[in-house]
Structure formats: C-alpha cells, structure tokens
Short mmCIF file of N, CA and C in Angstrom, two decimals:
data_model
loop_
_atom_site.label_atom_id
_atom_site.label_comp_id
_atom_site.label_asym_id
_atom_site.label_seq_id
_atom_site.Cartn_x
_atom_site.Cartn_y
_atom_site.Cartn_z
N MET B 1 0.72 10.21 -5.74
CA MET B 1 0.24 9.36 -6.90
C MET B 1 -0.70 8.34 -6.20
N ASP B 2 -1.87 7.98 -6.87
CA ASP B 2 -2.77 6.93 -6.43
C ASP B 2 -2.72 5.85 -7.41
N LEU B 3 -2.71 4.72 -6.89
CA LEU B 3 -2.85 3.58 -7.85
C LEU B 3 -4.04 2.88 -7.37
N ILE B 4 -5.12 2.71 -8.22
CA ILE B 4 -6.38 2.09 -7.92
C ILE B 4 -6.36 0.64 -8.35
N ASP B 5 -6.69 -0.27 -7.47
CA ASP B 5 -6.71 -1.76 -7.74
C ASP B 5 -8.15 -2.23 -7.25
N PRO B 6 -8.59 -3.41 -7.74
CA PRO B 6 -9.95 -3.87 -7.33
C PRO B 6 -9.95 -4.04 -5.71
N LYS B 7 -8.71 -4.39 -5.20
CA LYS B 7 -8.66 -4.65 -3.77
C LYS B 7 -8.64 -3.35 -3.01
N GLY B 8 -8.33 -2.18 -3.58
CA GLY B 8 -8.17 -1.01 -2.75
C GLY B 8 -7.37 0.03 -3.52
N THR B 9 -6.77 1.04 -2.62
CA THR B 9 -5.99 2.08 -3.26
C THR B 9 -4.62 2.12 -2.55
N ILE B 10 -3.69 2.41 -3.44
CA ILE B 10 -2.23 2.52 -2.86
C ILE B 10 -1.96 3.96 -3.21
N GLN B 11 -1.59 4.65 -2.08
CA GLN B 11 -1.15 6.08 -2.22
C GLN B 11 0.15 6.22 -1.96
N PHE B 12 0.93 6.77 -2.86
CA PHE B 12 2.38 7.09 -2.94
C PHE B 12 2.58 8.55 -2.42
N PHE B 13 3.25 8.75 -1.30
CA PHE B 13 3.64 10.14 -0.77
C PHE B 13 5.11 10.30 -0.98
N ASN B 14 5.49 11.35 -0.41
CA ASN B 14 7.05 11.63 -0.40
C ASN B 14 7.96 10.65 0.10
N SER B 15 7.67 10.13 1.29
CA SER B 15 8.35 9.22 1.94
C SER B 15 7.67 8.07 2.69
N CYS B 16 6.41 7.88 2.23
CA CYS B 16 5.68 6.67 2.70
C CYS B 16 4.55 6.35 1.64
N VAL B 17 4.03 5.18 1.96
CA VAL B 17 3.04 4.50 1.06
C VAL B 17 1.83 4.17 1.96
N HIS B 18 0.62 4.44 1.67
CA HIS B 18 -0.52 4.12 2.27
C HIS B 18 -1.20 3.01 1.51
N VAL B 19 -1.62 1.86 1.98
CA VAL B 19 -2.43 0.93 1.42
C VAL B 19 -3.74 0.90 2.13
N ILE B 20 -4.82 1.35 1.37
CA ILE B 20 -6.14 1.33 1.89
C ILE B 20 -6.93 0.23 1.20
N GLU B 21 -7.39 -0.90 2.00
CA GLU B 21 -8.03 -1.81 1.32
C GLU B 21 -9.55 -1.59 1.45
N ASN B 22 -10.25 -1.95 0.31
CA ASN B 22 -11.78 -1.84 0.36
C ASN B 22 -12.28 -2.59 1.45
N PRO B 23 -13.42 -2.01 2.13
CA PRO B 23 -14.01 -2.74 3.19
C PRO B 23 -14.73 -3.97 2.72
N VAL B 24 -14.74 -4.99 3.64
CA VAL B 24 -15.52 -6.24 3.42
C VAL B 24 -16.58 -6.20 4.39
N SER B 25 -17.74 -6.73 3.87
CA SER B 25 -18.87 -6.79 4.70
C SER B 25 -19.21 -5.26 5.15
N ASP B 26 -19.58 -5.07 6.59
CA ASP B 26 -19.77 -3.86 7.08
C ASP B 26 -18.64 -3.20 7.73
N GLY B 27 -17.42 -3.75 7.44
CA GLY B 27 -16.19 -3.24 8.11
C GLY B 27 -15.74 -1.90 7.52
N SER B 28 -14.92 -1.32 8.30
CA SER B 28 -14.34 -0.07 7.66
C SER B 28 -12.99 -0.44 6.88
N PRO B 29 -12.50 0.47 6.02
CA PRO B 29 -11.34 0.24 5.21
C PRO B 29 -10.18 -0.08 6.02
N ARG B 30 -9.36 -0.94 5.59
CA ARG B 30 -8.17 -1.33 6.39
C ARG B 30 -6.88 -0.50 5.80
N GLU B 31 -6.24 0.28 6.66
CA GLU B 31 -5.13 1.03 6.13
C GLU B 31 -3.81 0.58 6.64
N THR B 32 -2.87 0.33 5.95
CA THR B 32 -1.48 -0.32 6.40
C THR B 32 -0.54 0.94 5.74
N ILE B 33 0.52 1.19 6.60
CA ILE B 33 1.38 2.20 6.07
C ILE B 33 2.82 1.62 6.01
N PHE B 34 3.48 2.00 4.97
CA PHE B 34 4.87 1.56 4.75
C PHE B 34 5.75 2.79 4.46
N GLY B 35 7.08 2.69 4.86
CA GLY B 35 8.05 3.69 4.65
C GLY B 35 8.22 4.64 5.88
N ASP B 36 8.56 5.85 5.50
CA ASP B 36 8.97 6.67 6.74
C ASP B 36 7.84 7.85 6.88
N CYS B 37 6.93 7.54 7.73
CA CYS B 37 5.77 8.58 8.01
C CYS B 37 5.94 9.10 9.33
N GLU B 38 5.63 10.45 9.32
CA GLU B 38 5.86 11.15 10.65
C GLU B 38 5.00 10.71 11.80
N ASP B 39 3.67 10.38 11.38
CA ASP B 39 2.58 10.11 12.32
C ASP B 39 2.27 8.83 12.76
N SER B 40 3.27 7.86 12.44
CA SER B 40 2.95 6.39 12.65
C SER B 40 4.13 5.57 12.73
N SER B 41 3.86 4.42 13.15
CA SER B 41 4.91 3.38 13.14
C SER B 41 4.82 2.43 11.91
N PRO B 42 5.18 2.77 10.76
CA PRO B 42 4.83 1.90 9.60
C PRO B 42 5.86 0.82 9.41
N TYR B 43 5.50 0.02 8.55
CA TYR B 43 6.11 -1.32 8.16
C TYR B 43 7.29 -0.74 7.19
N PRO B 44 8.39 -1.46 7.05
CA PRO B 44 9.54 -1.12 6.12
C PRO B 44 8.98 -1.17 4.64
N LEU B 45 9.45 -0.21 3.84
CA LEU B 45 8.91 -0.16 2.30
C LEU B 45 9.30 -1.42 1.67
N LYS B 46 10.43 -2.13 2.07
CA LYS B 46 10.76 -3.42 1.40
C LYS B 46 9.75 -4.52 1.54
N GLU B 47 8.89 -4.35 2.39
CA GLU B 47 7.85 -5.45 2.65
C GLU B 47 6.54 -5.06 1.95
N LEU B 48 6.41 -3.94 1.20
CA LEU B 48 5.21 -3.51 0.50
C LEU B 48 4.74 -4.49 -0.55
N ALA B 49 5.71 -4.93 -1.54
CA ALA B 49 5.31 -5.90 -2.52
C ALA B 49 4.81 -7.16 -2.03
N THR B 50 5.53 -7.60 -1.09
CA THR B 50 5.07 -9.03 -0.46
C THR B 50 3.75 -8.82 0.12
N TYR B 51 3.48 -7.82 0.89
CA TYR B 51 2.16 -7.47 1.56
C TYR B 51 0.97 -7.34 0.56
N LEU B 52 1.27 -6.72 -0.56
CA LEU B 52 0.32 -6.54 -1.70
C LEU B 52 -0.01 -8.02 -2.18
N ARG B 53 1.02 -8.70 -2.61
CA ARG B 53 0.71 -10.03 -3.02
C ARG B 53 -0.07 -10.98 -2.11
N ARG B 54 0.33 -10.91 -0.89
CA ARG B 54 -0.39 -11.75 0.04
C ARG B 54 -1.80 -11.39 0.29
N ARG B 55 -2.08 -10.03 0.13
CA ARG B 55 -3.45 -9.48 0.42
C ARG B 55 -4.39 -9.54 -0.76
N GLY B 56 -3.82 -10.19 -2.04
CA GLY B 56 -4.55 -10.39 -3.18
C GLY B 56 -4.65 -9.24 -4.02
N PHE B 57 -3.74 -8.28 -4.07
CA PHE B 57 -3.71 -7.21 -5.15
C PHE B 57 -3.31 -7.76 -6.38
N GLU B 58 -3.63 -7.00 -7.49
CA GLU B 58 -3.14 -7.59 -8.83
C GLU B 58 -1.63 -7.33 -8.95
N GLU B 59 -1.19 -8.33 -9.92
CA GLU B 59 0.34 -8.27 -10.23
C GLU B 59 0.75 -6.93 -10.51
N ARG B 60 -0.07 -6.10 -11.31
CA ARG B 60 0.34 -4.90 -11.86
C ARG B 60 0.64 -4.03 -10.60
N ALA B 61 -0.03 -4.10 -9.48
CA ALA B 61 0.22 -3.21 -8.35
C ALA B 61 1.38 -3.56 -7.67
N VAL B 62 1.62 -4.97 -7.62
CA VAL B 62 2.85 -5.44 -7.01
C VAL B 62 4.04 -4.96 -7.74
N LYS B 63 4.02 -5.07 -8.98
CA LYS B 63 5.15 -4.47 -9.90
C LYS B 63 5.55 -3.05 -9.58
N VAL B 64 4.53 -2.22 -9.59
CA VAL B 64 4.75 -0.78 -9.28
C VAL B 64 5.25 -0.75 -7.90
N ALA B 65 4.89 -1.51 -6.94
CA ALA B 65 5.39 -1.31 -5.55
C ALA B 65 6.85 -1.81 -5.51
N GLN B 66 7.20 -2.74 -6.27
CA GLN B 66 8.64 -3.21 -6.45
C GLN B 66 9.60 -2.22 -7.06
N GLN B 67 9.03 -1.35 -7.84
CA GLN B 67 9.85 -0.44 -8.56
C GLN B 67 9.84 0.91 -7.97
N TYR B 68 8.93 1.07 -6.90
CA TYR B 68 8.84 2.55 -6.33
C TYR B 68 10.06 2.94 -5.55
N LYS B 69 10.54 4.00 -5.85
CA LYS B 69 11.64 4.57 -5.20
C LYS B 69 11.21 5.96 -4.52
N PHE B 70 11.48 6.28 -3.42
CA PHE B 70 11.08 7.62 -2.97
C PHE B 70 11.82 8.63 -3.70
N PRO B 71 11.32 9.78 -3.99
CA PRO B 71 12.10 10.92 -4.54
C PRO B 71 13.09 11.58 -3.81
#
C-alpha cells in the first residue's frame, strides 16, 4: 500500500515501511526505512509516526502510521 503525502510517499510492505521524501532543490529523494527489512538496518517501526511529524508530513499520514500493524 502506498500513501501519498505532499511531502513524499510512504510505502507499506509486509514487514517494513519506506518513507520516500520528495527532493528539495536539485537533491535526490531521501529514503528512510522502518521495521524489519532484509536488506538494510532500519529504524524501529515505533519511531515512524514521530519521524513523519518531525519531517512535516500531514497529520493524516501520521495517524495511518500510528495505526499500522504488520500483517
């Protein structure tokens, strides 16, 4: 499931969440990973909502993140 926000896209997978922020200026998109992903050292899922709020995502995205439970 993908959640589109003015600040970027939040991609929910089976055991991890990717937050891909829209690039600012000429930079590349910033990707931050939460949960249990095989190919990276992600942040704990419990920090996702706090991260989204701190990075300026809309409250709607923060609420979805707070309620998300892995299948």
